[in-house]
Coordinates of C-alpha atoms in Angstrom, one line a residue:
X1 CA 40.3 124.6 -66.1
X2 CA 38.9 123.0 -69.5
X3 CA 37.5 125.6 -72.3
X4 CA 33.9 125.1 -73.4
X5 CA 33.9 125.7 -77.1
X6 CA 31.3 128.3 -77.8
X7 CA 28.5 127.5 -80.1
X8 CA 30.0 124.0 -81.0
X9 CA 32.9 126.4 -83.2
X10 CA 35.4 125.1 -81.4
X11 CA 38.2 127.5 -80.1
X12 CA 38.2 129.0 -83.1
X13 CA 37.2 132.7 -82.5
X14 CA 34.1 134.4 -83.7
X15 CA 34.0 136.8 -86.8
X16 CA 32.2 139.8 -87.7
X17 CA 30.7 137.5 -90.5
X18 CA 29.2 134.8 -88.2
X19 CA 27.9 137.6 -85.8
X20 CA 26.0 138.6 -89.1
X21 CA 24.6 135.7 -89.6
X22 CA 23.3 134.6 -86.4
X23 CA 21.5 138.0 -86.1
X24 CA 20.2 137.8 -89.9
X25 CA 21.8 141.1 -90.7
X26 CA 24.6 142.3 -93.0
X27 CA 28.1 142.6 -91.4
X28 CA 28.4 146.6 -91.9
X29 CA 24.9 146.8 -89.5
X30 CA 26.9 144.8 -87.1
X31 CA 29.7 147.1 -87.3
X32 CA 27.2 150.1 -87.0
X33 CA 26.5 148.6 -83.6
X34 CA 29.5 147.9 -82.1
X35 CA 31.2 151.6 -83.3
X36 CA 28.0 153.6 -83.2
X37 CA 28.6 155.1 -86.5
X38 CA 25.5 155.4 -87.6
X39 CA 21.9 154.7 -86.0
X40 CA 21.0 151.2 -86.2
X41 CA 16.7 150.4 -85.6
X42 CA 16.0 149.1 -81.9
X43 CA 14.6 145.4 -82.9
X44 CA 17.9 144.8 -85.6
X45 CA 20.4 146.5 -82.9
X46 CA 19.2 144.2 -80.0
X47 CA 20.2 141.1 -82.4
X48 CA 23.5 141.9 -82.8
X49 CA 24.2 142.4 -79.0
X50 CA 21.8 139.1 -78.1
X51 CA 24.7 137.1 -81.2
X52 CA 28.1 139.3 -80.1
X53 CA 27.0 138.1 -76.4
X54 CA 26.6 134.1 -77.5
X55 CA 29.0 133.8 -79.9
X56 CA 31.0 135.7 -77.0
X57 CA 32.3 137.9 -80.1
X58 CA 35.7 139.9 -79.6
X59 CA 36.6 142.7 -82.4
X60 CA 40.1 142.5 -84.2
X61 CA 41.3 145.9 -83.1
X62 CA 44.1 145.8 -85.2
X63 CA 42.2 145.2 -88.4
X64 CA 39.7 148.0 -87.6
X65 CA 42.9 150.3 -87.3
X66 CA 44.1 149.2 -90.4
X67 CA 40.6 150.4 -91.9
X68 CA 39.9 153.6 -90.2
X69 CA 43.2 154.5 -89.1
X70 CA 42.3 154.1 -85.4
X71 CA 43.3 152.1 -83.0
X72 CA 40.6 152.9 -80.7
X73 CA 43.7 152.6 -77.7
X74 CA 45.0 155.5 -75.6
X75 CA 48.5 156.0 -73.9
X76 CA 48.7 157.1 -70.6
X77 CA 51.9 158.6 -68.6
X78 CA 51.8 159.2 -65.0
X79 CA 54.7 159.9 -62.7
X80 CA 54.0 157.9 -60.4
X81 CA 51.8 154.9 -60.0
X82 CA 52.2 154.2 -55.9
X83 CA 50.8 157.6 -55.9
X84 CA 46.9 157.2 -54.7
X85 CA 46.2 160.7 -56.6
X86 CA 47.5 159.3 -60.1
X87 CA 46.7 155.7 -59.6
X88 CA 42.9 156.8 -59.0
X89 CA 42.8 159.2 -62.0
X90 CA 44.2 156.2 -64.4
X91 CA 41.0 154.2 -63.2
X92 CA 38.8 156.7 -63.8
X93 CA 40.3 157.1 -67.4
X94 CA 39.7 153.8 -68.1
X95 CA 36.2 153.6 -67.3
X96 CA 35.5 156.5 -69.6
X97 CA 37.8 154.8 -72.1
X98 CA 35.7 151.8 -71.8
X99 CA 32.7 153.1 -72.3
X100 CA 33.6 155.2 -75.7
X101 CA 35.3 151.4 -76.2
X102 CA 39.0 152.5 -76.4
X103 CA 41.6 150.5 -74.3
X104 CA 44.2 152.1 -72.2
X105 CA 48.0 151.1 -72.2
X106 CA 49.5 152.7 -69.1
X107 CA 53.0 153.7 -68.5
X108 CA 55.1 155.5 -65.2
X109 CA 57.7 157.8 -66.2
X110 CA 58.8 157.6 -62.4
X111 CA 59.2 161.0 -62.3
X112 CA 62.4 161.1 -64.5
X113 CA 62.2 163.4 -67.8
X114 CA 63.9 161.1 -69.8
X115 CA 61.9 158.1 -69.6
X116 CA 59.1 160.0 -69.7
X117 CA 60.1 160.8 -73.3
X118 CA 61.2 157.0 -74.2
X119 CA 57.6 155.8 -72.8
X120 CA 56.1 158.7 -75.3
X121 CA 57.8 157.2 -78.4
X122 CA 56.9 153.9 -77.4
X123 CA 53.5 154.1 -77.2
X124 CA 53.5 156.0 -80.3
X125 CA 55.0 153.5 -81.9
X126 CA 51.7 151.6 -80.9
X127 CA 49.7 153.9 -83.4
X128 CA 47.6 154.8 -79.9
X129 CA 44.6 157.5 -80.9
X130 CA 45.8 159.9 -78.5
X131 CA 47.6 160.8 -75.0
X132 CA 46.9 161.9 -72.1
X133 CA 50.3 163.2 -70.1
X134 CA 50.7 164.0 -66.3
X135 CA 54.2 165.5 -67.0
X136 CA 57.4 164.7 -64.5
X137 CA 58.0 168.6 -65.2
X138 CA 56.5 171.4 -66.1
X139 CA 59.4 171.7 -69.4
X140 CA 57.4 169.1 -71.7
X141 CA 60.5 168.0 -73.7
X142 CA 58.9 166.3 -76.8
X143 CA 55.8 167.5 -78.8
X144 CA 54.3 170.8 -79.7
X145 CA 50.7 172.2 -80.9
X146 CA 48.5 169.6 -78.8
X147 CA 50.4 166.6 -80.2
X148 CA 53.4 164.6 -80.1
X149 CA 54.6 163.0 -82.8
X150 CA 51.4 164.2 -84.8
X151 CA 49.5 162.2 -81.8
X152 CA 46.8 164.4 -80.1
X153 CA 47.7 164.9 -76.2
X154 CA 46.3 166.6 -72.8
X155 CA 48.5 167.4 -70.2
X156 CA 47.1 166.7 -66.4
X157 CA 48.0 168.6 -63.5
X158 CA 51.3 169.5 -64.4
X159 CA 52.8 171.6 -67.1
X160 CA 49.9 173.7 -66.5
X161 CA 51.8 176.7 -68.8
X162 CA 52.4 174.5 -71.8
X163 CA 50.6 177.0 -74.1
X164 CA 50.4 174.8 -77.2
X165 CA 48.6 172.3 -75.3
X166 CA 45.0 171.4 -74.3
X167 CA 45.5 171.7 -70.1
X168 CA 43.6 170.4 -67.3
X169 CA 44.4 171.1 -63.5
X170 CA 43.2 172.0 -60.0
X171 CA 42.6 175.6 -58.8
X172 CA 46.2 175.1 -56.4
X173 CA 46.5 178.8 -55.4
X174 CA 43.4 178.7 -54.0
X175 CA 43.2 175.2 -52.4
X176 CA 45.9 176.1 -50.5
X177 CA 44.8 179.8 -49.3
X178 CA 42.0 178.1 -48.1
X179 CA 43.6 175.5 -46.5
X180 CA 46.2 177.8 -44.9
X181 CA 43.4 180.3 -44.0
X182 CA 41.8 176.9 -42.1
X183 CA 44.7 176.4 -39.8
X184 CA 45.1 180.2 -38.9
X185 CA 41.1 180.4 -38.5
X186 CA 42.0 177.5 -35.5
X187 CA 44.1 179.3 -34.0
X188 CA 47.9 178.5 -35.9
X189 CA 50.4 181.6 -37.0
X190 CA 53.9 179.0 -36.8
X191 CA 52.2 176.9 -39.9
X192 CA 55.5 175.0 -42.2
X193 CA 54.3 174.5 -45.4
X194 CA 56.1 171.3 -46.9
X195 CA 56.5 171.6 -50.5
X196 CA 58.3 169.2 -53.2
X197 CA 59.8 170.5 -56.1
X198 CA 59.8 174.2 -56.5
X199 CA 60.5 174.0 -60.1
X200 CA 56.6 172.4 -61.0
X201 CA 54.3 175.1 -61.5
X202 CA 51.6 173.8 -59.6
X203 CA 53.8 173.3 -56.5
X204 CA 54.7 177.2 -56.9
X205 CA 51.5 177.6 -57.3
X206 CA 50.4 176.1 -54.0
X207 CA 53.1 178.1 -52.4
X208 CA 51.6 180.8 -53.9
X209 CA 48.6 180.4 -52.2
X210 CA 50.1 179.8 -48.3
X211 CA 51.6 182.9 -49.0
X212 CA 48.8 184.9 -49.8
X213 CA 46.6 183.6 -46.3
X214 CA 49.3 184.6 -44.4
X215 CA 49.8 188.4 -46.1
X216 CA 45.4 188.5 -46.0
X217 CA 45.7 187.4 -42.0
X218 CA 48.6 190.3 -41.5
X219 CA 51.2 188.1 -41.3
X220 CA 53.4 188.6 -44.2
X221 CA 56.6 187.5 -42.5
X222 CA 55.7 184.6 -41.4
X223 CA 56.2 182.2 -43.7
X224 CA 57.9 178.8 -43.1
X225 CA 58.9 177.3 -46.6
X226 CA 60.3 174.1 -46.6
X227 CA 61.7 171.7 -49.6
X228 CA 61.2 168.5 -49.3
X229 CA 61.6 167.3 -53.0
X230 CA 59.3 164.0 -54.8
X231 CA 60.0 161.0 -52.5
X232 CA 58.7 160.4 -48.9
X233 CA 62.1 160.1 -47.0
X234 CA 63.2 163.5 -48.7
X235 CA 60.4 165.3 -47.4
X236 CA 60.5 163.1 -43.9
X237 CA 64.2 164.1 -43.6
X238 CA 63.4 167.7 -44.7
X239 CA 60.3 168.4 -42.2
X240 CA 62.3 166.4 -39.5
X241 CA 64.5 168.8 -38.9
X242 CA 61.8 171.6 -38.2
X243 CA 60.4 169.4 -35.6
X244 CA 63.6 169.2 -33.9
X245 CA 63.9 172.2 -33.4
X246 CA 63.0 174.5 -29.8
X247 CA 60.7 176.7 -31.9
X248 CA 59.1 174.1 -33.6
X249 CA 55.5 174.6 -35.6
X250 CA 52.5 174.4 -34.4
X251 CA 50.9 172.9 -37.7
X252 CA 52.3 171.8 -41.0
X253 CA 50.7 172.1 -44.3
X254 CA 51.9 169.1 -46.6
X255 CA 51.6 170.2 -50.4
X256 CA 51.3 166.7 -51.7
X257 CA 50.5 163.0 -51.0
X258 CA 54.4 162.4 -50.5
X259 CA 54.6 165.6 -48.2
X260 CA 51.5 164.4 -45.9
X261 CA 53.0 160.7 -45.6
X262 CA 56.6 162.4 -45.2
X263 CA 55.4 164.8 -42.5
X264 CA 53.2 161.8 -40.9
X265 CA 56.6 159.7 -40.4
X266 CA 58.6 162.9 -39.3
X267 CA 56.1 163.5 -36.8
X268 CA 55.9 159.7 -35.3
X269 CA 59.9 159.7 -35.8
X270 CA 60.2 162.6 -33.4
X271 CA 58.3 161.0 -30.9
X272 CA 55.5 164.2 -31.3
X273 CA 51.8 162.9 -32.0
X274 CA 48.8 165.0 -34.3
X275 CA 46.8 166.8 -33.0
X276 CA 47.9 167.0 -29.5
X277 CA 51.5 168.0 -30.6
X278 CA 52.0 169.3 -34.6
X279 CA 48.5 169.5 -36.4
X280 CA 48.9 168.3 -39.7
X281 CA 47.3 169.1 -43.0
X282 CA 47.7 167.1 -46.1
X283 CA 47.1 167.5 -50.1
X284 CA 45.4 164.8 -52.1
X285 CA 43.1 162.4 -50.4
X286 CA 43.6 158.8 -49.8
X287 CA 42.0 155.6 -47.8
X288 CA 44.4 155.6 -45.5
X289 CA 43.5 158.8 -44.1
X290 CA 40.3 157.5 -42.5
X291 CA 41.7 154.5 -41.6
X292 CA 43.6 155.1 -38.0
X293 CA 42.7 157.7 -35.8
X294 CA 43.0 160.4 -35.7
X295 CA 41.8 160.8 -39.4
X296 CA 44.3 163.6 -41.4
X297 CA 42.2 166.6 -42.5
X298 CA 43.3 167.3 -46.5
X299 CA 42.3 169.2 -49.6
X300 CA 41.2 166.8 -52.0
X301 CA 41.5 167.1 -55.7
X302 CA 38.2 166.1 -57.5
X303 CA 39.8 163.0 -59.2
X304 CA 36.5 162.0 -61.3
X305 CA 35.9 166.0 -62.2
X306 CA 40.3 166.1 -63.8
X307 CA 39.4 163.1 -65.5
X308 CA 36.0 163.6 -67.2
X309 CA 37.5 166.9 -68.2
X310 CA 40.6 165.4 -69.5
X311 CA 38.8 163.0 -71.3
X312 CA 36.4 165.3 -73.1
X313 CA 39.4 167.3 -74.3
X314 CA 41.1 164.9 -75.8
X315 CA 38.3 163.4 -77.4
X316 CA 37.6 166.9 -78.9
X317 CA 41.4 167.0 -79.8
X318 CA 41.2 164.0 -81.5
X319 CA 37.9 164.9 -83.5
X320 CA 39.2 168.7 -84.2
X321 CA 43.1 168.3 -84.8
X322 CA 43.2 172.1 -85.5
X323 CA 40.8 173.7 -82.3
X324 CA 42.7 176.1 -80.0
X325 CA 44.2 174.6 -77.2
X326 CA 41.9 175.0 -74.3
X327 CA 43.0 174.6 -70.2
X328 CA 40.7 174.1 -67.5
X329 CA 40.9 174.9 -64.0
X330 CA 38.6 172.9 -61.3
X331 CA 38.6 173.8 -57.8
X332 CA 39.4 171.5 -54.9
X333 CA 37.9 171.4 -51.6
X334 CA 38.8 170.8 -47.9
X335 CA 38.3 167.7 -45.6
X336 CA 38.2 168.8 -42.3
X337 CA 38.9 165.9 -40.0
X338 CA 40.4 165.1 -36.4
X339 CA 44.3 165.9 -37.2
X340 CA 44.2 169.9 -36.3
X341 CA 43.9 171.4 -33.1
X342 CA 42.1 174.3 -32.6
X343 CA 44.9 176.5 -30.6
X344 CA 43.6 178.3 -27.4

């Protein structure tokens, strides 16, 4: 592929100085532009765009930092990046990011507490503007007061408790009475709820919730609790060995992504099928789910809702360093789809 030089400049790239002077303004109008400071008339702020699109003009982030003591990047941690629940919030972020024009730099903890922590330092050894954490546990183990390191920081879906900390995350107790009250309004009373890790709050929490439907329906002693820990396999192998056996369930409730593709696995591995054997209801919605039939019935998580919210927080963080921590509960909502039977 051969580079056209732009403008006859060669590959030499543009500067804030011949953006200027293309447009006939002065460079700080061109900077009001492109950061939105400050209010730049119609007629003068449509030449800067029409000369930052020819002169296909890129700022120098790092001399704008040096400046304004920005950066105008934000870190990101996620557990777990082959998860469809974070790997879909991360893309929302960065559209938001985009459009405030911040860049993202993205990092997996892969659900281990102590890299978590080493991918916290590094990117705040990149001067980013802020964080925005989906903890591997609810035990945050570096930073206090909203911030790490000095560093504003929201924490996402887990770590809901961490006080000191702007919080955002889904309404769990209730998604999951509601989805537990679904599968006894069909019909179900031997329903085996597949959880992860009982130490994360929102996983309690969700517990929580399959609890309460069964005490509301009269059925207090009927619950069916197992652990299946953070990996597929794990939970597979776990919820396996209730399919085995002669009393088997009629339905199983999934707490997370991992759960739902662990139970799905168990169930094919047993030689059993959904519906017709084990109905099956998952957490977290994915593609794949309406891809082969029968389609899996879930409660989904409003992705874009989590991030707008967690977004808007930290930019608040960042602009008000010293505002009480604020935490946000959004509801989730149920996909009802071919994968439960209704039970005679």
């Amino acid at each position: 592929m051969t580079l056209s030089p732009p403008s006859g400049r060669g590959l030499k790239p543009a500067t804030i100085r011949d953006v200027a002077r293309l447009a006939g303004v002065a460079p700080g109008t061109v900077s009001n532009v492109l950061t939105g400071r400050k209010l730049v008339a119609e007629p003068l702020r449509k030449a800067v765009l029409a000369a930052v699109a020819e002169l296909d003009y890129r700022p120098n982030h790092l001399a704008s930092s040096l400046r304004f003591g920005r950066t105008q990047s934000i870190g990101i941690v996620v557990p777990d990046l082959t998860n469809p629940f974070f790997s879909s919030f991360v893309q929302e972020i960065e559209s938001l990011a985009a459009a405030d024009r911040f860049q993202i730099l993205l990092m997996s903890s892969q659900e281990d507490p102590e890299g978590e922590v080493d991918r916290i330092k590094a990117l705040l050894a990149r001067q980013v503007d802020g964080l925005i954490i989906a903890a591997s546990r609810d035990d945050v183990a570096y930073g206090e007061n909203s911030t790490f390191g000095g560093t504003p920081a929201v924490l996402v879906d887990r770590a809901f408790g961490a006080e000191s900390f702007d919080t955002v995350a889904t309404d769990n107790e209730a998604a999951c009475r509601t989805g537990t009250a679904h599968l006894l309004e069909l019909g179900h009373r031997d329903i085996a709820f597949l959880a992860t890790d009982e130490r994360l709050t929102n996983i309690k929490q969700r517990t929580a919730g399959y609890r309460q439907a069964l005490a509301d329906a009269g059925l207090p002693g009927r619950e069916r609790i197992v652990y299946g820990g953070l990996t597929i396999e794990t939970c597979r192998a776990a919820i396996e060995q209730e399919l085995r056996r002669a009393d088997r369930p009629t339905a199983i409730f999934a707490s997370a992504y991992v759960a739902t593709l662990g139970a799905a696995k168990a169930i094919r591995a047993t030689d059993l099928a959904f519906p017709d054997d084990v109905s099956l209801l998952g957490f977290d919605d994915s593609d794949w789910m309406t891809v082969l039939r029968p389609y899996v019935s879930t409660i989904q998580q409003p992705i874009d809702h989590l991030a707008n919210t967690a977004w808007r927080l930290l930019m608040r963080r960042i602009e008000q360093p010293t505002a009480a921590p604020l935490h946000e509960i959004v509801p989730c909502s149920l996909r009802p789809r071919e994968s439960i039977r209704r039970l005679a």
